[in-house]
Amino acid sequence: MKNKIIVITGSSSGLGSTLVKDLCVKHQVIGLSRNNNEFNEQLSNFKYIKTDISNSMDVKNAFEQINYQFGKIDILINNAAISQEKPFEGITDDDFDKMMNVNLRGPFSLAQELIPDMVTSKWGIVVNIVSIGGQWGGYNQVHYAASKAALINFTQSIAKIYSAHGITSNAISPGLVATDMTSFELNTTLGRKKVSEIPIKRLGTAKEIGAAAVYLVSDEAAYITGQTINLNGGMLFS
């Protein structure tokens, strides 16, 4: 695959930072996040644009900058997300709205902005980072699990509508992976129990999730669309 223009959200830490490093090797990568990672800024083929993906005007402004500097965007990786540990009864309207705005509305808005140009080009790739929580529900993260379940469905909808236009849409669903976002959960009694019950007996790594993304944006994955790729150490079979 020739050098492509890739947008990665949530690029400043955790899995997003790993995705940036892995994909900058062959492609021009633009990272959208509210904060920047100084290490990523030193990489060749990387550009950071401060963006709140839950704000549609921020998204539009970011894409105007990208189009002016780099031209058409070829690949979108929706990685940015937030999580919150909270009992179901205590989740407020504000908690719910914030979760959906970042985890679902953000990817929706980004895809809505990009896909018309992909249709014109008859080529494009959308990869959504979801979660095992969106497949089997959440205990103290009901709103998080619901947002990821909706993102899986969104992935399938985009595949149904646009695969005939040369656009593939797939999701990557990690299980328990050691990142900043999961650190609180993994330090709870329930979190430690979850780790002990993983059939492969260890946490996943950001590098392993990144490898799946590198594959999905490659020519070799051109016939894969509408799928959820599970990387969970055997926690969920499907």
PDB file of C-alpha atoms in Angstrom:
ATOM      1  CA  MET A   1       0.000   0.000   0.000  1.00  0.00           C
ATOM      2  CA  LYS A   2       1.290   3.431  -0.933  1.00  0.00           C
ATOM      3  CA  ASN A   3       1.594   6.177   1.662  1.00  0.00           C
ATOM      4  CA  LYS A   4      -1.883   7.080   2.908  1.00  0.00           C
ATOM      5  CA  ILE A   5      -3.296   9.913   5.009  1.00  0.00           C
ATOM      6  CA  ILE A   6      -4.538   8.443   8.285  1.00  0.00           C
ATOM      7  CA  VAL A   7      -6.477  10.212  11.024  1.00  0.00           C
ATOM      8  CA  ILE A   8      -6.244   8.666  14.504  1.00  0.00           C
ATOM      9  CA  THR A   9      -8.298  10.035  17.378  1.00  0.00           C
ATOM     10  CA  GLY A  10      -7.149   9.817  20.979  1.00  0.00           C
ATOM     11  CA  SER A  11      -3.572   9.820  19.714  1.00  0.00           C
ATOM     12  CA  SER A  12      -1.806  11.226  22.772  1.00  0.00           C
ATOM     13  CA  SER A  13      -1.617   8.204  25.075  1.00  0.00           C
ATOM     14  CA  GLY A  14      -2.197   4.495  25.529  1.00  0.00           C
ATOM     15  CA  LEU A  15      -3.313   2.603  22.457  1.00  0.00           C
ATOM     16  CA  GLY A  16      -3.551   5.806  20.399  1.00  0.00           C
ATOM     17  CA  SER A  17       0.129   6.598  20.904  1.00  0.00           C
ATOM     18  CA  THR A  18       1.060   3.051  19.888  1.00  0.00           C
ATOM     19  CA  LEU A  19      -1.088   3.278  16.760  1.00  0.00           C
ATOM     20  CA  VAL A  20       0.656   6.511  15.801  1.00  0.00           C
ATOM     21  CA  LYS A  21       4.126   4.972  16.129  1.00  0.00           C
ATOM     22  CA  ASP A  22       3.183   1.817  14.221  1.00  0.00           C
ATOM     23  CA  LEU A  23       1.460   3.570  11.327  1.00  0.00           C
ATOM     24  CA  CYS A  24       3.905   6.484  10.931  1.00  0.00           C
ATOM     25  CA  VAL A  25       6.407   3.987   9.547  1.00  0.00           C
ATOM     26  CA  LYS A  26       4.604   3.889   6.189  1.00  0.00           C
ATOM     27  CA  HIS A  27       1.942   6.577   6.270  1.00  0.00           C
ATOM     28  CA  GLN A  28       1.244  10.222   7.056  1.00  0.00           C
ATOM     29  CA  VAL A  29      -0.606  10.224  10.364  1.00  0.00           C
ATOM     30  CA  ILE A  30      -2.659  13.060  11.843  1.00  0.00           C
ATOM     31  CA  GLY A  31      -3.485  12.688  15.513  1.00  0.00           C
ATOM     32  CA  LEU A  32      -6.596  14.307  16.949  1.00  0.00           C
ATOM     33  CA  SER A  33      -6.824  14.634  20.722  1.00  0.00           C
ATOM     34  CA  ARG A  34      -7.287  17.192  23.452  1.00  0.00           C
ATOM     35  CA  ASN A  35      -3.664  16.774  24.556  1.00  0.00           C
ATOM     36  CA  ASN A  36      -0.463  15.913  22.744  1.00  0.00           C
ATOM     37  CA  ASN A  37       2.259  13.385  23.434  1.00  0.00           C
ATOM     38  CA  GLU A  38       5.667  15.086  23.119  1.00  0.00           C
ATOM     39  CA  PHE A  39       7.263  11.843  21.935  1.00  0.00           C
ATOM     40  CA  ASN A  40       4.787  11.528  19.074  1.00  0.00           C
ATOM     41  CA  GLU A  41       5.511  15.112  18.051  1.00  0.00           C
ATOM     42  CA  GLN A  42       9.103  14.083  17.323  1.00  0.00           C
ATOM     43  CA  LEU A  43       8.048  11.382  14.857  1.00  0.00           C
ATOM     44  CA  SER A  44       8.374  11.940  11.143  1.00  0.00           C
ATOM     45  CA  ASN A  45       5.111  11.715   9.194  1.00  0.00           C
ATOM     46  CA  PHE A  46       3.101  12.890  12.203  1.00  0.00           C
ATOM     47  CA  LYS A  47       0.985  15.984  12.716  1.00  0.00           C
ATOM     48  CA  TYR A  48      -0.984  16.796  15.873  1.00  0.00           C
ATOM     49  CA  ILE A  49      -4.160  18.870  15.831  1.00  0.00           C
ATOM     50  CA  LYS A  50      -5.812  19.714  19.136  1.00  0.00           C
ATOM     51  CA  THR A  51      -9.413  18.550  18.788  1.00  0.00           C
ATOM     52  CA  ASP A  52     -12.373  17.741  21.005  1.00  0.00           C
ATOM     53  CA  ILE A  53     -14.129  15.092  18.917  1.00  0.00           C
ATOM     54  CA  SER A  54     -17.368  15.533  20.855  1.00  0.00           C
ATOM     55  CA  ASN A  55     -17.570  19.072  19.422  1.00  0.00           C
ATOM     56  CA  SER A  56     -18.698  18.993  15.781  1.00  0.00           C
ATOM     57  CA  MET A  57     -17.207  22.433  15.052  1.00  0.00           C
ATOM     58  CA  ASP A  58     -13.827  21.267  16.374  1.00  0.00           C
ATOM     59  CA  VAL A  59     -14.051  18.292  14.030  1.00  0.00           C
ATOM     60  CA  LYS A  60     -14.885  20.480  11.027  1.00  0.00           C
ATOM     61  CA  ASN A  61     -12.016  22.870  11.809  1.00  0.00           C
ATOM     62  CA  ALA A  62      -9.557  19.990  12.161  1.00  0.00           C
ATOM     63  CA  PHE A  63     -10.551  18.543   8.805  1.00  0.00           C
ATOM     64  CA  GLU A  64     -10.222  21.913   7.115  1.00  0.00           C
ATOM     65  CA  GLN A  65      -6.625  22.087   8.365  1.00  0.00           C
ATOM     66  CA  ILE A  66      -5.905  18.541   7.222  1.00  0.00           C
ATOM     67  CA  ASN A  67      -7.406  19.043   3.776  1.00  0.00           C
ATOM     68  CA  TYR A  68      -5.426  22.259   3.312  1.00  0.00           C
ATOM     69  CA  GLN A  69      -2.101  20.723   4.381  1.00  0.00           C
ATOM     70  CA  PHE A  70      -2.356  17.128   3.205  1.00  0.00           C
ATOM     71  CA  GLY A  71      -5.362  16.687   0.949  1.00  0.00           C
ATOM     72  CA  LYS A  72      -7.937  13.933   1.132  1.00  0.00           C
ATOM     73  CA  ILE A  73      -8.025  11.634   4.158  1.00  0.00           C
ATOM     74  CA  ASP A  74      -7.862   7.940   3.263  1.00  0.00           C
ATOM     75  CA  ILE A  75      -8.211   6.139   6.585  1.00  0.00           C
ATOM     76  CA  LEU A  76     -10.028   6.943   9.836  1.00  0.00           C
ATOM     77  CA  ILE A  77      -9.230   5.148  13.089  1.00  0.00           C
ATOM     78  CA  ASN A  78     -11.712   6.044  15.827  1.00  0.00           C
ATOM     79  CA  ASN A  79      -9.748   5.280  18.983  1.00  0.00           C
ATOM     80  CA  ALA A  80     -10.618   8.129  21.375  1.00  0.00           C
ATOM     81  CA  ALA A  81     -12.845   7.097  24.258  1.00  0.00           C
ATOM     82  CA  ILE A  82     -13.576   7.745  27.889  1.00  0.00           C
ATOM     83  CA  SER A  83     -14.633   5.333  30.622  1.00  0.00           C
ATOM     84  CA  GLN A  84     -16.123   5.698  34.074  1.00  0.00           C
ATOM     85  CA  GLU A  85     -16.516   3.275  36.959  1.00  0.00           C
ATOM     86  CA  LYS A  86     -19.910   3.972  38.540  1.00  0.00           C
ATOM     87  CA  PRO A  87     -22.828   1.861  39.783  1.00  0.00           C
ATOM     88  CA  PHE A  88     -25.783   1.857  37.380  1.00  0.00           C
ATOM     89  CA  GLU A  89     -28.097   3.625  39.835  1.00  0.00           C
ATOM     90  CA  GLY A  90     -25.642   6.495  40.221  1.00  0.00           C
ATOM     91  CA  ILE A  91     -25.110   7.312  36.547  1.00  0.00           C
ATOM     92  CA  THR A  92     -26.372  10.841  35.921  1.00  0.00           C
ATOM     93  CA  ASP A  93     -27.734  12.377  32.732  1.00  0.00           C
ATOM     94  CA  ASP A  94     -24.479  14.307  32.438  1.00  0.00           C
ATOM     95  CA  ASP A  95     -22.421  11.109  32.839  1.00  0.00           C
ATOM     96  CA  PHE A  96     -24.461   9.391  30.133  1.00  0.00           C
ATOM     97  CA  ASP A  97     -24.380  12.317  27.712  1.00  0.00           C
ATOM     98  CA  LYS A  98     -20.638  12.833  28.088  1.00  0.00           C
ATOM     99  CA  MET A  99     -19.979   9.116  27.496  1.00  0.00           C
ATOM    100  CA  MET A 100     -22.114   8.999  24.358  1.00  0.00           C
ATOM    101  CA  ASN A 101     -20.768  12.290  22.989  1.00  0.00           C
ATOM    102  CA  VAL A 102     -17.169  11.089  23.067  1.00  0.00           C
ATOM    103  CA  ASN A 103     -17.525   7.342  22.459  1.00  0.00           C
ATOM    104  CA  LEU A 104     -20.310   7.360  19.875  1.00  0.00           C
ATOM    105  CA  ARG A 105     -21.188  10.811  18.588  1.00  0.00           C
ATOM    106  CA  GLY A 106     -17.512  11.613  17.993  1.00  0.00           C
ATOM    107  CA  PRO A 107     -16.903   8.624  15.673  1.00  0.00           C
ATOM    108  CA  PHE A 108     -20.264   9.268  14.017  1.00  0.00           C
ATOM    109  CA  SER A 109     -19.384  12.914  13.270  1.00  0.00           C
ATOM    110  CA  LEU A 110     -15.894  12.048  12.031  1.00  0.00           C
ATOM    111  CA  ALA A 111     -17.179   9.385   9.656  1.00  0.00           C
ATOM    112  CA  GLN A 112     -19.961  11.647   8.440  1.00  0.00           C
ATOM    113  CA  GLU A 113     -17.396  14.292   7.528  1.00  0.00           C
ATOM    114  CA  LEU A 114     -14.996  11.904   5.794  1.00  0.00           C
ATOM    115  CA  ILE A 115     -17.089   9.332   3.978  1.00  0.00           C
ATOM    116  CA  PRO A 116     -18.400  11.585   1.160  1.00  0.00           C
ATOM    117  CA  ASP A 117     -14.804  12.135  -0.037  1.00  0.00           C
ATOM    118  CA  MET A 118     -14.114   8.401   0.300  1.00  0.00           C
ATOM    119  CA  VAL A 119     -17.173   7.679  -1.854  1.00  0.00           C
ATOM    120  CA  THR A 120     -15.887  10.100  -4.485  1.00  0.00           C
ATOM    121  CA  SER A 121     -12.490   8.362  -4.441  1.00  0.00           C
ATOM    122  CA  LYS A 122     -14.112   4.909  -4.341  1.00  0.00           C
ATOM    123  CA  TRP A 123     -11.687   3.956  -1.576  1.00  0.00           C
ATOM    124  CA  GLY A 124     -11.488   4.339   2.177  1.00  0.00           C
ATOM    125  CA  ILE A 125     -11.069   2.515   5.471  1.00  0.00           C
ATOM    126  CA  VAL A 126     -12.819   3.051   8.795  1.00  0.00           C
ATOM    127  CA  VAL A 127     -11.575   1.218  11.899  1.00  0.00           C
ATOM    128  CA  ASN A 128     -13.396   1.641  15.199  1.00  0.00           C
ATOM    129  CA  ILE A 129     -11.786   0.613  18.482  1.00  0.00           C
ATOM    130  CA  VAL A 130     -14.593  -0.882  20.560  1.00  0.00           C
ATOM    131  CA  SER A 131     -14.460  -3.121  23.643  1.00  0.00           C
ATOM    132  CA  ILE A 132     -15.434  -6.510  24.967  1.00  0.00           C
ATOM    133  CA  GLY A 133     -17.758  -4.540  27.255  1.00  0.00           C
ATOM    134  CA  GLY A 134     -19.828  -3.676  24.200  1.00  0.00           C
ATOM    135  CA  GLN A 135     -20.251  -7.387  23.499  1.00  0.00           C
ATOM    136  CA  TRP A 136     -21.097  -8.784  26.920  1.00  0.00           C
ATOM    137  CA  GLY A 137     -22.220  -5.760  28.934  1.00  0.00           C
ATOM    138  CA  GLY A 138     -20.760  -3.828  31.812  1.00  0.00           C
ATOM    139  CA  TYR A 139     -21.068  -4.135  35.570  1.00  0.00           C
ATOM    140  CA  ASN A 140     -19.982  -0.747  36.885  1.00  0.00           C
ATOM    141  CA  GLN A 141     -19.675   0.677  33.370  1.00  0.00           C
ATOM    142  CA  VAL A 142     -23.162   0.268  31.919  1.00  0.00           C
ATOM    143  CA  HIS A 143     -23.065   3.527  29.940  1.00  0.00           C
ATOM    144  CA  TYR A 144     -19.563   2.740  28.637  1.00  0.00           C
ATOM    145  CA  ALA A 145     -20.631  -0.737  27.524  1.00  0.00           C
ATOM    146  CA  ALA A 146     -23.729   0.686  25.840  1.00  0.00           C
ATOM    147  CA  SER A 147     -21.646   3.233  23.907  1.00  0.00           C
ATOM    148  CA  LYS A 148     -19.297   0.520  22.638  1.00  0.00           C
ATOM    149  CA  ALA A 149     -22.173  -1.793  21.686  1.00  0.00           C
ATOM    150  CA  ALA A 150     -23.634   1.061  19.648  1.00  0.00           C
ATOM    151  CA  LEU A 151     -20.238   1.652  18.007  1.00  0.00           C
ATOM    152  CA  ILE A 152     -20.115  -2.008  16.930  1.00  0.00           C
ATOM    153  CA  ASN A 153     -23.534  -1.596  15.336  1.00  0.00           C
ATOM    154  CA  PHE A 154     -22.400   1.652  13.701  1.00  0.00           C
ATOM    155  CA  THR A 155     -19.403  -0.207  12.255  1.00  0.00           C
ATOM    156  CA  GLN A 156     -21.743  -2.747  10.677  1.00  0.00           C
ATOM    157  CA  SER A 157     -24.089  -0.071   9.338  1.00  0.00           C
ATOM    158  CA  ILE A 158     -21.253   1.768   7.585  1.00  0.00           C
ATOM    159  CA  ALA A 159     -20.090  -1.528   6.067  1.00  0.00           C
ATOM    160  CA  LYS A 160     -23.593  -2.298   4.762  1.00  0.00           C
ATOM    161  CA  ILE A 161     -24.026   1.132   3.207  1.00  0.00           C
ATOM    162  CA  TYR A 162     -20.561   1.839   1.824  1.00  0.00           C
ATOM    163  CA  SER A 163     -18.675  -1.400   1.120  1.00  0.00           C
ATOM    164  CA  ALA A 164     -19.975  -1.313  -2.459  1.00  0.00           C
ATOM    165  CA  HIS A 165     -18.267   2.095  -2.784  1.00  0.00           C
ATOM    166  CA  GLY A 166     -14.841   0.639  -1.952  1.00  0.00           C
ATOM    167  CA  ILE A 167     -14.980   1.573   1.751  1.00  0.00           C
ATOM    168  CA  THR A 168     -14.388  -1.066   4.410  1.00  0.00           C
ATOM    169  CA  SER A 169     -15.563  -0.644   7.986  1.00  0.00           C
ATOM    170  CA  ASN A 170     -14.374  -2.874  10.810  1.00  0.00           C
ATOM    171  CA  ALA A 171     -14.050  -2.854  14.578  1.00  0.00           C
ATOM    172  CA  ILE A 172     -11.291  -4.063  16.881  1.00  0.00           C
ATOM    173  CA  SER A 173     -12.561  -5.271  20.245  1.00  0.00           C
ATOM    174  CA  PRO A 174      -9.874  -5.538  22.947  1.00  0.00           C
ATOM    175  CA  GLY A 175     -10.427  -7.366  26.190  1.00  0.00           C
ATOM    176  CA  LEU A 176      -8.386  -6.240  29.174  1.00  0.00           C
ATOM    177  CA  VAL A 177      -5.365  -4.244  28.012  1.00  0.00           C
ATOM    178  CA  ALA A 178      -2.919  -2.371  30.217  1.00  0.00           C
ATOM    179  CA  THR A 179      -3.491   1.316  29.403  1.00  0.00           C
ATOM    180  CA  ASP A 180      -4.026   4.512  31.377  1.00  0.00           C
ATOM    181  CA  MET A 181      -7.792   4.224  30.834  1.00  0.00           C
ATOM    182  CA  THR A 182      -8.017   0.729  32.345  1.00  0.00           C
ATOM    183  CA  SER A 183      -5.609   1.292  35.246  1.00  0.00           C
ATOM    184  CA  PHE A 184      -8.338   2.160  37.757  1.00  0.00           C
ATOM    185  CA  GLU A 185     -10.486  -0.853  36.891  1.00  0.00           C
ATOM    186  CA  LEU A 186      -7.535  -3.246  36.979  1.00  0.00           C
ATOM    187  CA  ASN A 187      -6.638  -2.104  40.492  1.00  0.00           C
ATOM    188  CA  THR A 188     -10.089  -2.959  41.886  1.00  0.00           C
ATOM    189  CA  THR A 189     -11.031  -6.326  43.403  1.00  0.00           C
ATOM    190  CA  LEU A 190     -13.349  -7.019  40.474  1.00  0.00           C
ATOM    191  CA  GLY A 191     -10.665  -5.974  37.985  1.00  0.00           C
ATOM    192  CA  ARG A 192      -8.064  -8.302  39.496  1.00  0.00           C
ATOM    193  CA  LYS A 193     -10.604 -11.130  39.416  1.00  0.00           C
ATOM    194  CA  LYS A 194     -11.222 -10.478  35.727  1.00  0.00           C
ATOM    195  CA  VAL A 195      -7.499 -10.729  34.994  1.00  0.00           C
ATOM    196  CA  SER A 196      -7.219 -14.043  36.861  1.00  0.00           C
ATOM    197  CA  GLU A 197     -10.046 -15.472  34.738  1.00  0.00           C
ATOM    198  CA  ILE A 198      -8.509 -14.633  31.332  1.00  0.00           C
ATOM    199  CA  PRO A 199      -7.843 -18.028  29.653  1.00  0.00           C
ATOM    200  CA  ILE A 200      -4.476 -16.867  28.297  1.00  0.00           C
ATOM    201  CA  LYS A 201      -3.595 -15.694  31.839  1.00  0.00           C
ATOM    202  CA  ARG A 202      -2.315 -12.216  31.077  1.00  0.00           C
ATOM    203  CA  LEU A 203      -3.364  -8.769  29.967  1.00  0.00           C
ATOM    204  CA  GLY A 204      -3.217  -7.782  26.335  1.00  0.00           C
ATOM    205  CA  THR A 205      -0.768  -5.155  25.130  1.00  0.00           C
ATOM    206  CA  ALA A 206      -1.262  -2.003  23.099  1.00  0.00           C
ATOM    207  CA  LYS A 207       1.276  -3.398  20.607  1.00  0.00           C
ATOM    208  CA  GLU A 208      -0.936  -6.437  19.973  1.00  0.00           C
ATOM    209  CA  ILE A 209      -4.000  -4.267  19.372  1.00  0.00           C
ATOM    210  CA  GLY A 210      -1.948  -1.977  17.147  1.00  0.00           C
ATOM    211  CA  ALA A 211      -0.855  -4.943  15.024  1.00  0.00           C
ATOM    212  CA  ALA A 212      -4.500  -5.712  14.252  1.00  0.00           C
ATOM    213  CA  ALA A 213      -5.043  -2.121  13.146  1.00  0.00           C
ATOM    214  CA  VAL A 214      -1.965  -2.228  10.915  1.00  0.00           C
ATOM    215  CA  TYR A 215      -3.394  -5.339   9.285  1.00  0.00           C
ATOM    216  CA  LEU A 216      -6.886  -3.887   8.789  1.00  0.00           C
ATOM    217  CA  VAL A 217      -5.508  -0.857   6.942  1.00  0.00           C
ATOM    218  CA  SER A 218      -3.323  -3.022   4.686  1.00  0.00           C
ATOM    219  CA  ASP A 219      -4.108  -4.291   1.196  1.00  0.00           C
ATOM    220  CA  GLU A 220      -4.258  -7.831   2.578  1.00  0.00           C
ATOM    221  CA  ALA A 221      -7.414  -6.952   4.550  1.00  0.00           C
ATOM    222  CA  ALA A 222      -9.315  -5.530   1.582  1.00  0.00           C
ATOM    223  CA  TYR A 223     -11.963  -8.286   1.671  1.00  0.00           C
ATOM    224  CA  ILE A 224     -12.767  -7.823   5.376  1.00  0.00           C
ATOM    225  CA  THR A 225     -15.687  -5.529   6.183  1.00  0.00           C
ATOM    226  CA  GLY A 226     -18.405  -5.317   8.811  1.00  0.00           C
ATOM    227  CA  GLN A 227     -16.404  -7.477  11.202  1.00  0.00           C
ATOM    228  CA  THR A 228     -15.471  -7.178  14.859  1.00  0.00           C
ATOM    229  CA  ILE A 229     -11.965  -8.545  15.425  1.00  0.00           C
ATOM    230  CA  ASN A 230     -11.676  -9.923  18.958  1.00  0.00           C
ATOM    231  CA  LEU A 231      -8.405  -9.583  20.858  1.00  0.00           C
ATOM    232  CA  ASN A 232      -9.318 -10.693  24.357  1.00  0.00           C
ATOM    233  CA  GLY A 233      -7.106 -13.628  25.350  1.00  0.00           C
ATOM    234  CA  GLY A 234     -10.065 -15.994  25.194  1.00  0.00           C
ATOM    235  CA  MET A 235     -12.387 -14.002  27.492  1.00  0.00           C
ATOM    236  CA  LEU A 236     -15.151 -14.120  24.880  1.00  0.00           C
ATOM    237  CA  PHE A 237     -15.582 -16.620  22.054  1.00  0.00           C
ATOM    238  CA  SER A 238     -17.646 -15.645  19.033  1.00  0.00           C
TER     239      SER A 238
END
